[in-house]
mmCIF file of C-alpha atoms in Angstrom:
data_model
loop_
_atom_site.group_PDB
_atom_site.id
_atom_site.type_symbol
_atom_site.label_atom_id
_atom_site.label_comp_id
_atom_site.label_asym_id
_atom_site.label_seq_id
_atom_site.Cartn_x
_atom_site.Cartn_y
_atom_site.Cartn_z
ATOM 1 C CA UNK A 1 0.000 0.000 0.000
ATOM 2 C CA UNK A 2 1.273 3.855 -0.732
ATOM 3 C CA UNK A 3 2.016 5.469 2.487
ATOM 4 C CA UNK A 4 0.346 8.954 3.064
ATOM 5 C CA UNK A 5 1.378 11.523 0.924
ATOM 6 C CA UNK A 6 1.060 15.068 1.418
ATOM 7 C CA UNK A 7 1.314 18.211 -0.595
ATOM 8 C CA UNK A 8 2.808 20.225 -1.252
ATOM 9 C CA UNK A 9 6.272 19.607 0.370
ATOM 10 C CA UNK A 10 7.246 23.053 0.792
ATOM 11 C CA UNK A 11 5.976 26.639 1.102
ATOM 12 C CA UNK A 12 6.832 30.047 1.729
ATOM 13 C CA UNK A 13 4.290 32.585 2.562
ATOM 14 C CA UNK A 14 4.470 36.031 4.118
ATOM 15 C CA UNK A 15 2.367 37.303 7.029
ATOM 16 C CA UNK A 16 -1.290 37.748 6.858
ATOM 17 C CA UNK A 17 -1.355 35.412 3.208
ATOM 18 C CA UNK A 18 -3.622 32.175 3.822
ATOM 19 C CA UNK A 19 -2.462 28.428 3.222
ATOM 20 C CA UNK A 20 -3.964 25.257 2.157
ATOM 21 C CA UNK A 21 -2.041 21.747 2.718
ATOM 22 C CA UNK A 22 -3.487 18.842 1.501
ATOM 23 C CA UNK A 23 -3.261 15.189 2.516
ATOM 24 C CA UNK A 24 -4.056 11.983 1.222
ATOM 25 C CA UNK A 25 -4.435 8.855 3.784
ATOM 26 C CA UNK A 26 -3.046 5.011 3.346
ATOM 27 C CA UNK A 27 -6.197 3.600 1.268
ATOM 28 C CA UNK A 28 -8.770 2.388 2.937
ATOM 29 C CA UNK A 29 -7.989 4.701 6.046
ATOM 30 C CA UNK A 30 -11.530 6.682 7.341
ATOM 31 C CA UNK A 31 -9.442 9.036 9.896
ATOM 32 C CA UNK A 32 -7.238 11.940 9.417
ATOM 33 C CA UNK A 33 -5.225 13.673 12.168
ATOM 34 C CA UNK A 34 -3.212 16.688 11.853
ATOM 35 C CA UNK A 35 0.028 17.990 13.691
ATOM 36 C CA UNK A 36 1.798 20.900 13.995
ATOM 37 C CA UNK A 37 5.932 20.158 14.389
ATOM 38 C CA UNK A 38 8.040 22.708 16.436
ATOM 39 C CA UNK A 39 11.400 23.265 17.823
ATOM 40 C CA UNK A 40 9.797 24.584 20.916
ATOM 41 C CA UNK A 41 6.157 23.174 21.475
ATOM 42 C CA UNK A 42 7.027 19.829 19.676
ATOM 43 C CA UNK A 43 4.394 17.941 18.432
ATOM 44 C CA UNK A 44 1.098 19.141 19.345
ATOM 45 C CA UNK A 45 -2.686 17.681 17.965
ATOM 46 C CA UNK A 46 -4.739 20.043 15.458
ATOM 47 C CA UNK A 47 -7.689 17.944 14.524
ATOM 48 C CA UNK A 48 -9.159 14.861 13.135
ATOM 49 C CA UNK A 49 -11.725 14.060 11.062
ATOM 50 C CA UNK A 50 -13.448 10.769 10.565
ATOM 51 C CA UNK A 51 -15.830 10.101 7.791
ATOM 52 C CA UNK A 52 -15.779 13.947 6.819
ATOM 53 C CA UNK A 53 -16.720 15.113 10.491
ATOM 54 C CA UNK A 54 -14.155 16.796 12.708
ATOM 55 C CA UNK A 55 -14.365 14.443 15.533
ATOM 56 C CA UNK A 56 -11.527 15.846 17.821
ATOM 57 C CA UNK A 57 -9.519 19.501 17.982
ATOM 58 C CA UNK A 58 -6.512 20.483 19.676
ATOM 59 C CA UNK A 59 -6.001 23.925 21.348
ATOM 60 C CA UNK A 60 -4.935 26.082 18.374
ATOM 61 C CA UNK A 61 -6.933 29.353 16.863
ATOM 62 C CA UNK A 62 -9.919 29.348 14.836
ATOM 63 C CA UNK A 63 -7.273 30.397 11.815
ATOM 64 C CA UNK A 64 -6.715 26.678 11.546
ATOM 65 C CA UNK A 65 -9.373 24.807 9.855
ATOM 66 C CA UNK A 66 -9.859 21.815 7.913
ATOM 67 C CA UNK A 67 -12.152 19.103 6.215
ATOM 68 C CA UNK A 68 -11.967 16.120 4.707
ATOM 69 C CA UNK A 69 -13.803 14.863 1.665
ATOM 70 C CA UNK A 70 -15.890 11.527 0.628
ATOM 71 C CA UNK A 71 -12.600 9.834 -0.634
ATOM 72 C CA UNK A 72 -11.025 10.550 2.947
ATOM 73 C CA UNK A 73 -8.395 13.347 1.944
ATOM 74 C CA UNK A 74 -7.824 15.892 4.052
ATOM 75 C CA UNK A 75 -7.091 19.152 4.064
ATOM 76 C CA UNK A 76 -6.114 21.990 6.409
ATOM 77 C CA UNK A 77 -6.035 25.814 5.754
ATOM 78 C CA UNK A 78 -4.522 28.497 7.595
ATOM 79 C CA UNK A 79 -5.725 32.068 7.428
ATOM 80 C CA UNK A 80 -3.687 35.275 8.001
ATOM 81 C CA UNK A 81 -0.858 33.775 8.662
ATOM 82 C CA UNK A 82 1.482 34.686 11.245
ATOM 83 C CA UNK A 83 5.293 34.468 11.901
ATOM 84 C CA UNK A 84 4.876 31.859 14.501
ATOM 85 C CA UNK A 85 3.540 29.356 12.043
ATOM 86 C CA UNK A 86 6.143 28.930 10.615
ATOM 87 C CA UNK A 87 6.541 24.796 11.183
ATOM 88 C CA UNK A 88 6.816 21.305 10.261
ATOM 89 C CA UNK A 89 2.905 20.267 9.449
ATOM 90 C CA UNK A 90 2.398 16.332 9.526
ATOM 91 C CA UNK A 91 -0.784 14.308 8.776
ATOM 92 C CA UNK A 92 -1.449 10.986 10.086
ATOM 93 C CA UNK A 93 -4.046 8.115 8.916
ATOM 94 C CA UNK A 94 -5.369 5.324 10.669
ATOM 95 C CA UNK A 95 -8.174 2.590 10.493
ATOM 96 C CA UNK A 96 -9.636 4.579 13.736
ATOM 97 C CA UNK A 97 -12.160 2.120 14.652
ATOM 98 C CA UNK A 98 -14.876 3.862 16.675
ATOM 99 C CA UNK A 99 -14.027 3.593 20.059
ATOM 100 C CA UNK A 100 -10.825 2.130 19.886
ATOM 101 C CA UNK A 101 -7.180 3.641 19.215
ATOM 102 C CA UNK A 102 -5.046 2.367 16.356
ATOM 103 C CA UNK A 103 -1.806 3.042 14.601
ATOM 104 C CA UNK A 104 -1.370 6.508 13.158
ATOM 105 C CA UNK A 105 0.770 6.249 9.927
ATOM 106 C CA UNK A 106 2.337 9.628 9.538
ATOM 107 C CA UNK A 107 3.228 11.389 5.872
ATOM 108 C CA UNK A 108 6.238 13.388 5.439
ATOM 109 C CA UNK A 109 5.079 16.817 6.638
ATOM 110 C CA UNK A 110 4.892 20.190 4.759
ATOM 111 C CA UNK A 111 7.352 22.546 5.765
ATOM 112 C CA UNK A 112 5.767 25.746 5.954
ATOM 113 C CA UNK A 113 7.640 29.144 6.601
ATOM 114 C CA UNK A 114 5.891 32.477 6.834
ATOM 115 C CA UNK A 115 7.937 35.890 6.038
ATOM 116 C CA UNK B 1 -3.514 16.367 32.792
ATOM 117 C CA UNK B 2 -3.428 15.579 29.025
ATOM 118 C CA UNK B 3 0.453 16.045 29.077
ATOM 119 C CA UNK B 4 3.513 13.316 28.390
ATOM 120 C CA UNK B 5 6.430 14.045 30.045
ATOM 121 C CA UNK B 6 9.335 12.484 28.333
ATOM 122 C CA UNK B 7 13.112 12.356 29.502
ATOM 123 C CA UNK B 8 16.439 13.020 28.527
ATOM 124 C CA UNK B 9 15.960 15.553 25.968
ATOM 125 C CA UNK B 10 19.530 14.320 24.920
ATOM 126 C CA UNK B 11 20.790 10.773 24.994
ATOM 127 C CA UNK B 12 24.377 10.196 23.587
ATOM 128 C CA UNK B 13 25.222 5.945 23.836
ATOM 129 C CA UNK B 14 28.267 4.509 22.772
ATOM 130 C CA UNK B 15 28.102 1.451 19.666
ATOM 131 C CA UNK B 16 26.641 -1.468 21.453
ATOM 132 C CA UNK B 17 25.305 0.123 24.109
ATOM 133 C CA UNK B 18 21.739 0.529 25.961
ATOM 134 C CA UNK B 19 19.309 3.349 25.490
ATOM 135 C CA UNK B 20 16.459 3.770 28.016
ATOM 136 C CA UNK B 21 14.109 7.212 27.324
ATOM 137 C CA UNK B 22 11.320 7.350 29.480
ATOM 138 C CA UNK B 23 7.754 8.869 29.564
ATOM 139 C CA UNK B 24 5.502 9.868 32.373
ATOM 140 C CA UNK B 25 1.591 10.243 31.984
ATOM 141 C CA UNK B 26 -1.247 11.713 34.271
ATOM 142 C CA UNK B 27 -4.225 10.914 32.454
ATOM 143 C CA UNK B 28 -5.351 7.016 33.504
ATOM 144 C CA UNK B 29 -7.859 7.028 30.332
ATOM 145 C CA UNK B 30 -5.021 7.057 28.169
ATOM 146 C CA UNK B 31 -4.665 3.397 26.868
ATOM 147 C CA UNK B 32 -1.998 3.193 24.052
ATOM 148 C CA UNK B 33 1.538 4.116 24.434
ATOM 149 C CA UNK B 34 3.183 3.838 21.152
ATOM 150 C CA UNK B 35 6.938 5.321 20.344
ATOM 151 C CA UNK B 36 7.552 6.928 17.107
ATOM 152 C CA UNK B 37 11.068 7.374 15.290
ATOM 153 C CA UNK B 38 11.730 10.454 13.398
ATOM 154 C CA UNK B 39 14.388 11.127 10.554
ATOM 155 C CA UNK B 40 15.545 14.733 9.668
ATOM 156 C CA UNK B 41 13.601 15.556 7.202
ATOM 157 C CA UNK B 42 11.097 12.991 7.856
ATOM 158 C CA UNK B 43 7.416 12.008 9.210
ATOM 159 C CA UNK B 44 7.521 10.174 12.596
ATOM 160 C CA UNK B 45 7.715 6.423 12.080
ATOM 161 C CA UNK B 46 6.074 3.686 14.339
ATOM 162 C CA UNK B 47 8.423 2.249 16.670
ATOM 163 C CA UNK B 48 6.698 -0.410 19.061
ATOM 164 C CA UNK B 49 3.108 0.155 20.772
ATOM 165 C CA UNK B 50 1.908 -1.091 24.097
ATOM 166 C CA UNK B 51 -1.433 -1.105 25.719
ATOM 167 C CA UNK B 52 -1.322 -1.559 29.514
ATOM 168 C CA UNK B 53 -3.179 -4.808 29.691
ATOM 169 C CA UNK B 54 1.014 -5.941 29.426
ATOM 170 C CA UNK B 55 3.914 -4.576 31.567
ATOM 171 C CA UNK B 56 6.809 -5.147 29.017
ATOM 172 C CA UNK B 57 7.024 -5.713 24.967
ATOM 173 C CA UNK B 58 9.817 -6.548 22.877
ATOM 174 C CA UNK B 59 10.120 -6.575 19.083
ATOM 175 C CA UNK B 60 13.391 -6.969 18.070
ATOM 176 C CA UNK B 61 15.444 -4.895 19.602
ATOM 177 C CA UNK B 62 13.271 -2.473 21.206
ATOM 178 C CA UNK B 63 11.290 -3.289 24.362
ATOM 179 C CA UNK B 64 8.789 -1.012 26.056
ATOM 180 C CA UNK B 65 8.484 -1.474 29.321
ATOM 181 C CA UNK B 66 5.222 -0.556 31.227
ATOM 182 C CA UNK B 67 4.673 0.195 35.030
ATOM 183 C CA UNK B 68 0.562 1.074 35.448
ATOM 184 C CA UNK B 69 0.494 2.078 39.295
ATOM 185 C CA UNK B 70 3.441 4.503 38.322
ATOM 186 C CA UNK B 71 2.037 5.987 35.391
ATOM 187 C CA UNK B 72 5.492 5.339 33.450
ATOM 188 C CA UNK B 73 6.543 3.644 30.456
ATOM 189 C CA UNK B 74 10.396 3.639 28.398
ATOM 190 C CA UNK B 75 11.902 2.596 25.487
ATOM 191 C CA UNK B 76 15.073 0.472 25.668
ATOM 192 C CA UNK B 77 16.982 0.136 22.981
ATOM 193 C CA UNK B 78 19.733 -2.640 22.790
ATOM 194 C CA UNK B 79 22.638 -3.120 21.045
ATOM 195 C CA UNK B 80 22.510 0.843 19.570
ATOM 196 C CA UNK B 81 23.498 0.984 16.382
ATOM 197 C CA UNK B 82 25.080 4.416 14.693
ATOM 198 C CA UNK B 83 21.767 3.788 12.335
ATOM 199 C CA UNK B 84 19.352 4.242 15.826
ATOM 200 C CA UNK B 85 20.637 8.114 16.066
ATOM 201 C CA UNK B 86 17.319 9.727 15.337
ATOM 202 C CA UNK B 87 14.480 11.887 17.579
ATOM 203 C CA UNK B 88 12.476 9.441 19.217
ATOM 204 C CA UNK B 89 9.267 10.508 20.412
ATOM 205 C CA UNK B 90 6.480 9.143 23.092
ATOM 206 C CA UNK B 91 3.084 9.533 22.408
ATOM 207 C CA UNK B 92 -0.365 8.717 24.574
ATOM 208 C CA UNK B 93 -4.369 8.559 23.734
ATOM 209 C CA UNK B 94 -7.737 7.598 24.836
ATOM 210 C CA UNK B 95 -9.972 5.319 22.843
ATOM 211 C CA UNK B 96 -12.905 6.630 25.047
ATOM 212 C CA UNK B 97 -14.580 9.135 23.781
ATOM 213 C CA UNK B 98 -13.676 8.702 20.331
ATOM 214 C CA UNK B 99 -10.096 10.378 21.147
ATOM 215 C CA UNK B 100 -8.446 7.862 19.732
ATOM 216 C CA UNK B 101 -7.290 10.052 16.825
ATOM 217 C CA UNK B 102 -5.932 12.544 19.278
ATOM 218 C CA UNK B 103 -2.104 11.618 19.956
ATOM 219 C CA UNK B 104 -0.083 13.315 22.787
ATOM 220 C CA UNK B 105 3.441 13.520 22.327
ATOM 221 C CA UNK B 106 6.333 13.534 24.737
ATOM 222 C CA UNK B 107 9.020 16.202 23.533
ATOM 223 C CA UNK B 108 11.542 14.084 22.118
ATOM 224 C CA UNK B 109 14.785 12.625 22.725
ATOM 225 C CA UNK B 110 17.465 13.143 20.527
ATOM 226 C CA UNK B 111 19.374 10.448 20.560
ATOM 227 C CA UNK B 112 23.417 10.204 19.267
ATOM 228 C CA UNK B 113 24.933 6.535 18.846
ATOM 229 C CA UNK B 114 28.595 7.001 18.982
ATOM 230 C CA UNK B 115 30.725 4.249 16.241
#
């Protein structure tokens, strides 16, 4: 199976611009999690969605918003973006059964840096 | 309560050697403990998992080990290889609630395996 992909692989935006990632999930995969990568905070939980619903969120602005489609890619968009946003972005898929926890399978990451 | 506390922040092991990081947890819903290896450049990889119906877990030659009552868990890695210098993350969630798509992440240990 093709791991999870993610595009694009690299951006450059300046401040108060707006971003779009995208992210595709290992086929067959319902759930789609999303991280934000940091020297200082480290890894730290932005959403999932499951079956096109956002069934969890982390503790990050309403800039930060995302939805996933029928076909279970995801995407995430950032409005007015600020310096601090600058960051490794990483989605994860698993088979998320409801209830239960499973492997998350994570893509590459967009590296995203805001001028 | 949702945090992972993870320790050394640095690790440097000679060839050979033994490397132990370790993780603390507060929140007793949390009931899978996986570890996650990450490349420069790279998305986190899965490592090993445990869930705490087990107090240790070996594949190869990583073993988690798992203490419940203490709220702890660590990777050991034997034999370190030069190949096993990477950031090696800890990681926590819930499958009640539907939070199982919700990982919490230690903040890393960089580890350095000397030749």
């Amino acid at each position: 199976k093709a791991g999870v992909t993610q595009t694009p692989r690299y951006l450059i935006k300046t401040r108060g611009q707006q971003v779009t990632l995208s992210c595709s999930p290992i086929s067959g995969h319902r759930s789609v999690s999303w991280y934000q990568q940091t020297p200082g905070q480290g890894l730290q939980f932005l959403f999932e969605y499951f079956s096109e619903t956002q069934r969890n969120k982390g503790n990050f602005p309403g800039r930060f918003s995302g939805r996933q489609f029928s076909n279970s890619r995801s995407e995430m968009n950032v409005s007015t973006l600020e310096l601090g946003d600058s960051a490794l972005y990483l989605c994860a898929s698993s088979s998320a059964p409801t209830g239960g926890t499973d492997t998350q399978y994570f893509g590459p990451g967009t590296r995203l840096t805001v001028l | 309560q949702q945090q992972v506390k993870q320790s050394p922040q640095s690790l440097i092991v000679q060839k050979g050697g033994i490397s132990i990081i370790n993780c603390a947890y507060e929140n007793t819903a949390f009931d899978y403990f996986p570890w996650y290896q990450q490349f420069p450049g790279k998305g986190p990889a899965l490592l090993i998992a445990i869930r705490p119906d087990v107090s240790e877990k070996k594949e190869g030659r990583f073993t988690i080990s798992f203490n419940k009552s203490a709220k702890q868990f660590s990777l050991h890695i034997m034999d370190s290889q030069p190949g096993d210098s990477a950031t090696y993350f800890c990681a926590a969630s819930s499958g009640r609630d539907n939070q199982g798509g919700k990982l919490i992440f230690g903040q890393g240990t960089e580890l350095s395996v000397k030749p």
